[in-house]
Amino acid sequence: MTAEPLERTLDRHGHLGDPGGSPGPGAPVLRGARESDLPELRRLDEEVFQEVAYPAFLLRQLFDVYSEHFLVLDDGTGGLRGYVLAATTAFSRDSWILGLCVTEGHRRHGLGRELMTEILARLREDGIEQVRLTVEPANRAAILLYRSLGFRPEEPDGGLRRDYFGSGEHRRIMHLELR
Ligand SMILES: CC(C)(COP(=O)(O)OP(=O)(O)OC[C@H]1O[C@@H](n2cnc3c(N)ncnc32)[C@H](O)[C@@H]1OP(=O)(O)O)[C@@H](O)C(=O)NCCC(=O)NCCS
């Protein structure tokens, strides 16, 4: 099943309005990523994730394969304030959140929560039963956000996987049942 196309404005508190609702001045729009977003997505990903940002070729191919579950926050002036990307396995129909970010100047306004809430709703509509993600063990903001959405550490060891991304690159795995 394919999720409905999405384009919704966020009100001044950062909450989603009705589909097709008229945007207030400066209100970001939550919508599906487009091919033309790729240069700005790359810039945003590098700005936030720096040395662990996706290389341009991988971001391109992630877009090619997973664009149905690739959402952006468009600021209306050609810039992006954030994105979320989920990838789903073909057979087990499990999803992984492969990217989530909000630009530093726009954090703590509910945008990260809106991105996550919308992607989880779309995954649920598409019949996905389980969502996983990795997070740096010290990334308190992200862990609190994920916990508040119902994600829990994937045992054993409280989800901690040492050297998950290479030597010293530990990560915590969290998961959420969508059924
Ligand atoms: C994680 C991130 C996406 C959150 O985006 P955001 O728009 O600031 O988050 P929200 O305003 O929607 O906050 C949602 C919840 O997250 C938690 N949270 C977010 N930032 C927090 C902070 N600095 N300290 C503590 N809790 C925080 C809170 O539980 C918050 O809920 P509350 O506002 O009801 O207290 C953002 O901090 C970010 O882009 N960080 C850098 C990239 C990153 O770490 N991505 C995740 C990789 S796994």
Short mmCIF file of N, CA, C and O and ligand atoms in Angstrom, two decimals, residues 48-49 100-102 107-113 134-135 139-142 144-146, ligand 1:
data_model
loop_
_atom_site.label_atom_id
_atom_site.label_comp_id
_atom_site.label_asym_id
_atom_site.label_seq_id
_atom_site.Cartn_x
_atom_site.Cartn_y
_atom_site.Cartn_z
N VAL A 48 24.09 19.20 10.39
CA VAL A 48 23.71 18.58 11.66
C VAL A 48 24.65 17.43 12.03
O VAL A 48 25.10 17.34 13.17
N PHE A 49 24.96 16.56 11.08
CA PHE A 49 25.67 15.33 11.44
C PHE A 49 27.17 15.39 11.16
O PHE A 49 27.91 14.47 11.54
N LEU A 100 16.96 11.45 11.31
CA LEU A 100 16.02 12.41 11.89
C LEU A 100 16.83 13.60 12.32
O LEU A 100 17.82 13.46 13.04
N CYS A 101 16.44 14.79 11.90
CA CYS A 101 17.11 15.98 12.42
C CYS A 101 16.23 17.21 12.22
O CYS A 101 15.35 17.24 11.38
N VAL A 102 16.54 18.20 13.07
CA VAL A 102 15.94 19.54 12.99
C VAL A 102 17.11 20.52 13.10
O VAL A 102 18.03 20.30 13.91
N ARG A 107 15.07 24.01 17.07
CA ARG A 107 14.78 22.88 17.98
C ARG A 107 13.92 23.32 19.16
O ARG A 107 13.79 24.50 19.44
N ARG A 108 13.35 22.35 19.86
CA ARG A 108 12.51 22.56 21.04
C ARG A 108 11.21 23.29 20.71
O ARG A 108 10.66 24.00 21.54
N HIS A 109 10.74 23.17 19.46
CA HIS A 109 9.43 23.73 19.10
C HIS A 109 8.47 22.65 18.62
O HIS A 109 7.50 22.94 17.95
N GLY A 110 8.81 21.41 18.92
CA GLY A 110 7.91 20.32 18.56
C GLY A 110 8.09 19.76 17.15
O GLY A 110 7.32 18.90 16.73
N LEU A 111 9.10 20.27 16.40
CA LEU A 111 9.24 19.83 15.01
C LEU A 111 9.73 18.38 14.91
O LEU A 111 9.26 17.61 14.07
N GLY A 112 10.68 18.02 15.77
CA GLY A 112 11.17 16.64 15.77
C GLY A 112 10.04 15.67 16.08
O GLY A 112 9.88 14.63 15.43
N ARG A 113 9.22 16.04 17.05
CA ARG A 113 8.08 15.18 17.40
C ARG A 113 7.09 15.07 16.23
O ARG A 113 6.57 14.01 15.94
N THR A 134 18.78 3.41 15.77
CA THR A 134 19.98 3.46 16.60
C THR A 134 20.16 4.89 17.06
O THR A 134 19.83 5.84 16.33
N VAL A 135 20.71 5.03 18.26
CA VAL A 135 20.95 6.37 18.80
C VAL A 135 22.23 6.33 19.63
O VAL A 135 22.53 5.32 20.27
N ASN A 139 23.00 10.78 23.52
CA ASN A 139 22.09 11.72 22.86
C ASN A 139 20.76 11.78 23.62
O ASN A 139 19.75 11.21 23.24
N ARG A 140 20.81 12.55 24.72
CA ARG A 140 19.67 12.57 25.65
C ARG A 140 18.40 13.11 24.97
O ARG A 140 17.30 12.59 25.19
N ALA A 141 18.55 14.18 24.18
CA ALA A 141 17.37 14.79 23.54
C ALA A 141 16.65 13.76 22.68
O ALA A 141 15.42 13.59 22.79
N ALA A 142 17.41 13.06 21.84
CA ALA A 142 16.77 12.08 20.95
C ALA A 142 16.18 10.92 21.75
O ALA A 142 15.06 10.48 21.48
N LEU A 144 15.05 10.88 24.80
CA LEU A 144 13.81 11.31 25.48
C LEU A 144 12.65 11.42 24.49
O LEU A 144 11.52 11.04 24.79
N LEU A 145 12.96 11.94 23.31
CA LEU A 145 11.92 12.02 22.28
C LEU A 145 11.42 10.62 21.92
O LEU A 145 10.20 10.36 21.91
N TYR A 146 12.35 9.71 21.66
CA TYR A 146 11.93 8.35 21.26
C TYR A 146 11.16 7.66 22.39
O TYR A 146 10.15 6.99 22.14
C1 LIG B 1 16.59 15.01 18.34
C2 LIG B 1 15.97 16.20 17.61
C3 LIG B 1 15.52 15.75 16.21
C4 LIG B 1 14.75 16.70 18.40
O1 LIG B 1 14.11 17.71 17.62
P1 LIG B 1 13.28 18.90 18.32
O2 LIG B 1 12.48 19.55 17.26
O3 LIG B 1 14.17 19.77 19.10
O4 LIG B 1 12.37 18.06 19.31
P2 LIG B 1 10.96 18.49 19.91
O5 LIG B 1 10.92 19.95 20.16
O6 LIG B 1 9.89 17.92 19.05
O7 LIG B 1 10.98 17.75 21.32
C5 LIG B 1 10.36 16.50 21.48
C6 LIG B 1 10.82 15.88 22.79
O8 LIG B 1 12.20 15.53 22.70
C7 LIG B 1 12.83 15.72 23.97
N1 LIG B 1 13.87 16.74 23.79
C8 LIG B 1 14.16 17.39 22.65
N2 LIG B 1 15.23 18.18 22.84
C9 LIG B 1 15.61 18.03 24.13
C10 LIG B 1 16.66 18.56 24.92
N3 LIG B 1 17.54 19.44 24.42
N4 LIG B 1 16.76 18.16 26.21
C11 LIG B 1 15.90 17.28 26.73
N5 LIG B 1 14.86 16.74 26.02
C12 LIG B 1 14.73 17.10 24.74
C13 LIG B 1 11.75 16.15 24.93
O9 LIG B 1 11.22 14.96 25.49
C14 LIG B 1 10.75 16.78 23.99
O10 LIG B 1 9.45 16.76 24.50
P3 LIG B 1 8.89 18.03 25.34
O11 LIG B 1 9.11 19.23 24.46
O12 LIG B 1 7.46 17.70 25.54
O13 LIG B 1 9.72 18.09 26.58
C15 LIG B 1 16.98 17.38 17.49
O14 LIG B 1 17.49 17.65 18.77
C16 LIG B 1 18.14 17.11 16.53
O15 LIG B 1 18.02 17.30 15.32
N6 LIG B 1 19.29 16.70 17.08
C17 LIG B 1 20.49 16.45 16.27
C18 LIG B 1 20.33 15.26 15.36
C19 LIG B 1 20.00 14.02 16.14
O16 LIG B 1 20.52 13.77 17.22
N7 LIG B 1 19.13 13.19 15.54
C20 LIG B 1 18.71 11.93 16.13
C21 LIG B 1 19.71 10.88 15.75
S1 LIG B 1 19.28 9.32 16.48
#
